[in-house]
Short mmCIF file of C-alpha atoms and ligand atoms in Angstrom, two decimals:
data_model
loop_
_atom_site.label_atom_id
_atom_site.label_comp_id
_atom_site.label_asym_id
_atom_site.label_seq_id
_atom_site.Cartn_x
_atom_site.Cartn_y
_atom_site.Cartn_z
CA MET A 3 -44.48 -32.06 96.51
CA LEU A 4 -46.17 -35.24 95.34
CA LEU A 5 -47.88 -35.69 98.72
CA ALA A 6 -49.16 -32.12 98.55
CA ALA A 7 -50.16 -32.23 94.86
CA ALA A 8 -53.86 -31.90 94.07
CA ASP A 9 -55.75 -32.01 90.78
CA PRO A 10 -56.49 -28.32 90.02
CA GLU A 11 -59.99 -29.18 88.73
CA THR A 12 -61.19 -31.75 91.26
CA GLY A 13 -58.85 -31.18 94.21
CA ARG A 14 -58.18 -34.94 94.33
CA ALA A 15 -54.79 -35.92 95.82
CA MET A 16 -52.88 -39.01 94.72
CA THR A 17 -53.28 -42.31 96.52
CA ASP A 18 -50.19 -43.86 98.13
CA GLU A 19 -50.09 -46.38 95.27
CA GLU A 20 -50.11 -43.61 92.65
CA ILE A 21 -47.32 -41.78 94.47
CA VAL A 22 -45.22 -44.96 94.57
CA ASP A 23 -45.86 -45.51 90.84
CA ASN A 24 -44.78 -41.95 90.05
CA LEU A 25 -41.61 -42.27 92.11
CA MET A 26 -40.78 -45.57 90.38
CA THR A 27 -41.20 -43.89 86.99
CA PHE A 28 -38.94 -41.04 88.03
CA ILE A 29 -36.26 -43.42 89.26
CA THR A 30 -36.36 -45.81 86.30
CA ALA A 31 -36.88 -43.15 83.59
CA GLY A 32 -34.47 -40.73 85.22
CA HIS A 33 -31.54 -42.79 86.46
CA GLU A 34 -30.56 -45.22 83.73
CA THR A 35 -30.95 -42.66 80.92
CA THR A 36 -28.77 -39.98 82.51
CA ALA A 37 -26.19 -42.57 83.61
CA LEU A 38 -25.91 -43.92 80.06
CA GLY A 39 -25.70 -40.42 78.57
CA LEU A 40 -22.81 -39.74 80.94
CA ALA A 41 -21.08 -43.05 80.21
CA TRP A 42 -21.12 -42.35 76.47
CA THR A 43 -19.90 -38.79 77.12
CA PHE A 44 -16.90 -40.03 79.11
CA HIS A 45 -16.14 -42.52 76.34
CA LEU A 46 -16.24 -39.80 73.66
CA LEU A 47 -14.13 -37.37 75.69
CA ALA A 48 -11.51 -40.09 76.19
CA LEU A 49 -11.31 -40.42 72.39
CA HIS A 50 -11.20 -36.64 71.76
CA PRO A 51 -8.57 -35.02 74.01
CA ALA A 52 -8.78 -31.63 72.24
CA ILE A 53 -12.48 -31.40 73.15
CA GLU A 54 -11.78 -32.60 76.68
CA THR A 55 -9.23 -29.77 76.99
CA ARG A 56 -11.87 -27.21 75.91
CA VAL A 57 -14.25 -28.60 78.54
CA LEU A 58 -11.58 -28.41 81.24
CA GLU A 59 -10.73 -24.83 80.23
CA GLU A 60 -14.38 -23.85 80.44
CA ILE A 61 -14.76 -25.43 83.87
CA ALA A 62 -11.61 -23.67 85.13
CA THR A 63 -12.78 -20.29 83.76
CA VAL A 64 -16.31 -20.58 85.12
CA THR A 65 -15.33 -21.89 88.57
CA GLY A 66 -12.15 -19.83 88.88
CA GLY A 67 -10.47 -23.03 90.08
CA GLN A 68 -12.90 -23.37 93.03
CA ALA A 69 -15.19 -26.32 93.71
CA VAL A 70 -18.08 -26.57 91.24
CA ALA A 71 -21.12 -24.80 92.74
CA ALA A 72 -24.77 -24.73 91.71
CA GLU A 73 -24.50 -21.26 90.15
CA HIS A 74 -21.71 -22.44 87.82
CA VAL A 75 -23.80 -25.12 86.09
CA ALA A 76 -25.86 -22.80 83.86
CA LYS A 77 -22.65 -21.10 82.68
CA LEU A 78 -20.99 -24.31 81.44
CA ALA A 79 -22.29 -23.88 77.89
CA PHE A 80 -19.66 -25.90 76.02
CA THR A 81 -19.89 -28.76 78.55
CA ARG A 82 -23.64 -28.81 77.85
CA GLN A 83 -22.95 -28.92 74.11
CA VAL A 84 -20.68 -31.93 74.67
CA PHE A 85 -23.45 -33.78 76.52
CA SER A 86 -25.96 -32.87 73.80
CA GLU A 87 -23.66 -34.15 71.06
CA ALA A 88 -22.99 -37.38 72.99
CA MET A 89 -26.77 -37.93 73.16
CA ARG A 90 -27.03 -37.29 69.42
CA LEU A 91 -24.54 -40.08 68.68
CA TYR A 92 -25.80 -42.33 71.48
CA PRO A 93 -29.37 -41.35 72.42
CA PRO A 94 -30.09 -43.16 75.72
CA ALA A 95 -33.69 -43.70 74.51
CA PRO A 96 -33.01 -44.69 70.87
CA ILE A 97 -36.60 -45.45 69.87
CA ILE A 98 -39.99 -44.30 71.08
CA THR A 99 -43.34 -45.61 69.92
CA ARG A 100 -46.80 -44.25 69.35
CA THR A 101 -50.07 -46.09 68.74
CA ALA A 102 -52.42 -44.60 66.12
CA ILE A 103 -55.74 -43.88 67.85
CA ARG A 104 -57.52 -43.47 64.49
CA ASP A 105 -56.82 -44.08 60.79
CA PHE A 106 -54.70 -41.35 59.24
CA VAL A 107 -52.63 -40.67 56.14
CA LEU A 108 -48.88 -40.25 56.55
CA GLY A 109 -47.18 -39.32 53.26
CA GLU A 110 -48.26 -42.07 50.87
CA TYR A 111 -49.33 -44.50 53.62
CA LEU A 112 -52.65 -45.10 55.27
CA VAL A 113 -51.91 -45.86 58.90
CA ALA A 114 -54.71 -47.90 60.44
CA ALA A 115 -55.97 -47.28 63.97
CA GLY A 116 -54.09 -49.50 66.41
CA THR A 117 -50.86 -49.50 64.39
CA ILE A 118 -47.74 -49.10 66.49
CA ILE A 119 -45.38 -46.54 64.96
CA TYR A 120 -41.69 -46.57 65.79
CA VAL A 121 -39.92 -43.22 65.95
CA PRO A 122 -36.27 -44.19 65.30
CA ILE A 123 -34.47 -41.47 67.22
CA HIS A 124 -31.05 -43.08 66.78
CA ALA A 125 -31.50 -43.30 62.99
CA VAL A 126 -32.74 -39.69 62.79
CA HIS A 127 -29.68 -38.52 64.75
CA HIS A 128 -27.37 -40.29 62.26
CA HIS A 129 -29.21 -39.33 59.06
CA THR A 130 -27.08 -37.72 56.33
CA ALA A 131 -30.07 -35.66 55.13
CA LEU A 132 -30.15 -33.92 58.51
CA TRP A 133 -26.53 -33.90 59.68
CA ASP A 134 -23.18 -33.20 57.98
CA TYR A 135 -20.74 -36.03 58.70
CA PRO A 136 -23.17 -37.57 61.20
CA GLU A 137 -20.64 -40.03 62.61
CA VAL A 138 -18.24 -37.25 63.66
CA PHE A 139 -18.32 -36.14 67.32
CA ASP A 140 -18.59 -32.35 67.02
CA PRO A 141 -20.10 -30.49 70.01
CA ASP A 142 -19.98 -27.22 68.02
CA ARG A 143 -23.12 -28.46 66.22
CA PHE A 144 -24.95 -27.36 69.37
CA ALA A 145 -23.53 -23.83 69.50
CA PRO A 146 -26.51 -21.41 69.53
CA GLU A 147 -25.94 -20.19 65.93
CA ALA A 148 -25.51 -23.70 64.52
CA SER A 149 -28.68 -24.97 66.23
CA LYS A 150 -30.97 -22.14 65.10
CA ALA A 151 -32.08 -23.44 61.70
CA ARG A 152 -32.32 -27.09 62.73
CA HIS A 153 -35.71 -28.80 62.49
CA ARG A 154 -37.18 -29.45 65.94
CA CYS A 155 -37.37 -33.18 65.25
CA ALA A 156 -33.85 -33.61 63.82
CA TYR A 157 -32.68 -33.96 67.43
CA MET A 158 -34.95 -35.51 70.02
CA PRO A 159 -33.12 -37.39 72.77
CA PHE A 160 -35.97 -36.34 75.05
CA GLY A 161 -38.74 -37.01 72.53
CA ALA A 162 -41.04 -34.25 71.30
CA GLY A 163 -44.61 -33.07 71.58
CA PRO A 164 -46.98 -33.30 74.54
CA ARG A 165 -45.19 -36.35 76.03
CA VAL A 166 -41.70 -34.87 75.82
CA CYS A 167 -39.48 -35.97 78.73
CA ILE A 168 -40.60 -34.28 81.91
CA GLY A 169 -37.06 -34.59 83.29
CA ASN A 170 -35.32 -32.94 80.30
CA ALA A 171 -34.03 -29.80 82.02
CA PHE A 172 -33.23 -31.66 85.23
CA ALA A 173 -31.27 -34.37 83.37
CA VAL A 174 -29.14 -31.86 81.47
CA MET A 175 -28.44 -29.85 84.61
CA GLU A 176 -27.51 -33.02 86.52
CA ALA A 177 -25.28 -34.33 83.73
CA VAL A 178 -23.41 -31.03 83.34
CA ALA A 179 -22.88 -30.85 87.11
CA VAL A 180 -21.61 -34.46 87.24
CA LEU A 181 -19.27 -33.86 84.29
CA ALA A 182 -17.88 -30.67 85.80
CA VAL A 183 -17.23 -32.26 89.20
CA LEU A 184 -15.76 -35.52 87.92
CA LEU A 185 -13.71 -34.13 85.03
CA SER A 186 -12.04 -31.57 87.30
CA ALA A 187 -10.97 -34.34 89.65
CA PHE A 188 -10.26 -37.27 87.32
CA LYS A 189 -8.85 -38.04 83.92
CA VAL A 190 -10.82 -40.81 82.26
CA SER A 191 -9.25 -42.73 79.39
CA ALA A 192 -10.25 -45.74 77.30
CA ALA A 193 -9.01 -49.00 78.81
CA SER A 194 -10.23 -51.30 76.08
CA ALA A 195 -8.63 -51.61 72.63
CA SER A 196 -11.92 -52.02 70.79
CA PRO A 197 -14.58 -49.29 70.89
CA PRO A 198 -17.79 -50.31 72.67
CA GLN A 199 -20.66 -51.34 70.41
CA PRO A 200 -24.02 -49.80 71.26
CA ILE A 201 -26.85 -52.24 71.73
CA MET A 202 -30.50 -51.43 72.29
CA LYS A 203 -32.01 -53.01 75.39
CA VAL A 204 -34.85 -50.51 75.83
CA THR A 205 -32.05 -48.00 76.43
CA LEU A 206 -28.87 -47.72 74.34
CA ARG A 207 -26.17 -49.51 76.32
CA PRO A 208 -22.58 -50.51 75.56
CA LYS A 209 -22.69 -54.20 74.52
CA GLN A 210 -19.68 -55.05 76.65
CA SER A 211 -18.86 -53.26 79.88
CA LEU A 212 -17.41 -49.83 79.17
CA VAL A 213 -14.14 -50.30 81.02
CA MET A 214 -12.24 -47.06 81.57
CA ARG A 215 -9.06 -46.03 83.33
CA VAL A 216 -9.53 -43.35 85.96
CA GLU A 217 -6.64 -41.24 87.28
CA GLU A 218 -6.73 -38.47 89.83
CA ARG A 219 -5.72 -35.25 88.11
CA HIS A 220 -3.88 -33.74 91.04
CA GLY A 221 -2.13 -36.95 92.08
CA SER A 222 -2.31 -38.80 95.37
CA ALA A 223 -0.88 -37.54 98.66
CA SER A 224 2.52 -38.93 97.54
CA GLY A 225 2.32 -36.67 94.47
CA LYS A 226 2.15 -39.56 92.01
CA PRO A 227 -0.90 -40.07 89.81
CA ARG A 228 -2.97 -42.94 91.08
CA SER A 229 -5.21 -45.05 88.89
CA ARG A 230 -8.44 -46.73 89.94
C1 HEM B 24 -30.54 -38.02 79.68
C2 HEM B 24 -31.60 -38.36 80.39
C3 HEM B 24 -32.95 -38.68 79.84
C4 HEM B 24 -33.32 -39.07 78.58
C5 HEM B 24 -32.44 -39.31 77.36
C6 HEM B 24 -34.78 -39.23 78.61
C7 HEM B 24 -35.54 -39.58 77.50
C8 HEM B 24 -36.92 -39.58 77.49
C9 HEM B 24 -37.74 -39.73 76.31
C10 HEM B 24 -37.22 -39.95 74.88
C11 HEM B 24 -39.04 -39.65 76.69
C12 HEM B 24 -40.28 -39.67 75.79
C13 HEM B 24 -40.85 -41.04 75.71
C14 HEM B 24 -41.94 -41.08 74.67
O1 HEM B 24 -42.25 -40.06 74.04
O2 HEM B 24 -42.50 -42.16 74.46
C15 HEM B 24 -39.05 -39.48 78.13
C16 HEM B 24 -40.19 -39.38 78.91
C17 HEM B 24 -40.17 -39.29 80.29
N1 HEM B 24 -39.08 -39.08 81.09
FE1 HEM B 24 -37.18 -38.91 80.46
N2 HEM B 24 -35.23 -38.93 79.86
C18 HEM B 24 -34.17 -38.59 80.65
C19 HEM B 24 -34.18 -38.19 81.97
C20 HEM B 24 -35.31 -38.19 82.76
C21 HEM B 24 -35.35 -37.79 84.16
C22 HEM B 24 -34.14 -37.26 84.93
C23 HEM B 24 -36.63 -37.99 84.59
C24 HEM B 24 -37.24 -37.74 85.94
C25 HEM B 24 -36.66 -37.15 86.92
C26 HEM B 24 -37.38 -38.49 83.48
C27 HEM B 24 -38.71 -38.82 83.52
C28 HEM B 24 -39.49 -39.05 82.40
C29 HEM B 24 -40.94 -39.25 82.46
C30 HEM B 24 -41.79 -39.27 83.71
C31 HEM B 24 -41.37 -39.40 81.13
C32 HEM B 24 -42.80 -39.60 80.64
C33 HEM B 24 -43.40 -38.22 80.34
C34 HEM B 24 -44.82 -38.32 79.79
O3 HEM B 24 -45.18 -39.34 79.22
O4 HEM B 24 -45.56 -37.34 79.93
N3 HEM B 24 -36.56 -38.60 82.38
N4 HEM B 24 -37.75 -39.40 78.59
#
């Protein structure tokens, strides 16, 4: 698609260098973020078995016990809510920045052209003015009714406005598919006594490795659960 893409106004196609740059952006912007969102989701599910059970029940109902297929993904609504709530508590991109292109007034401040403005997504997601009990993991916050009245910018793991993440829908679809496939096959539990501390290194990563215990749900060929 990138090779075939042409500017609708000028007809110009991308150079090889521009195509490589775009692919690099897709890989760096798209891989690490989704992987971290998933890592934090597995961590939270390990701490909240009742929610994990609801996810497993949804997967079983939607798939009818068969292998997860593409058409199931859109129907896994609660699993999607779990991923959304994990990204509220641990937004993979915890801060974005904007540079003022001209002087403007923001509240009681005059922001001068050239100022770099930090949008603290992590802080917004944990703000008591916007969220009840913000530190509690509660995927029901993202049920359709509960989300209706929420301000658009109270939750922005993918940013907002004209530069909102181009991979938003793809990332959520991918994450829900990965969760459905892996959770049906494996039970993931916390292997470390202390909860992982988030640390910002461009993305929001666990400070220490997030070590987890992985067991096959249906047991090995010998019938005994096997850990990895
Ligand atoms: C859970 C996964 C993801 C998260 C949390 C995430 C987060 C974000 C955020 C917050 C921005 C806005 C940056 C800003 O406003 O300064 C952004 C932009 C972007 N993301 Fe994602 N992203 C994810 C997945 C992906 C995927 C899968 C792709 C590509 C396949 C992707 C490609 C991009 C690109 C190209 C931009 C720049 C868009 C533009 O400036 O017009 N992202 N992402």
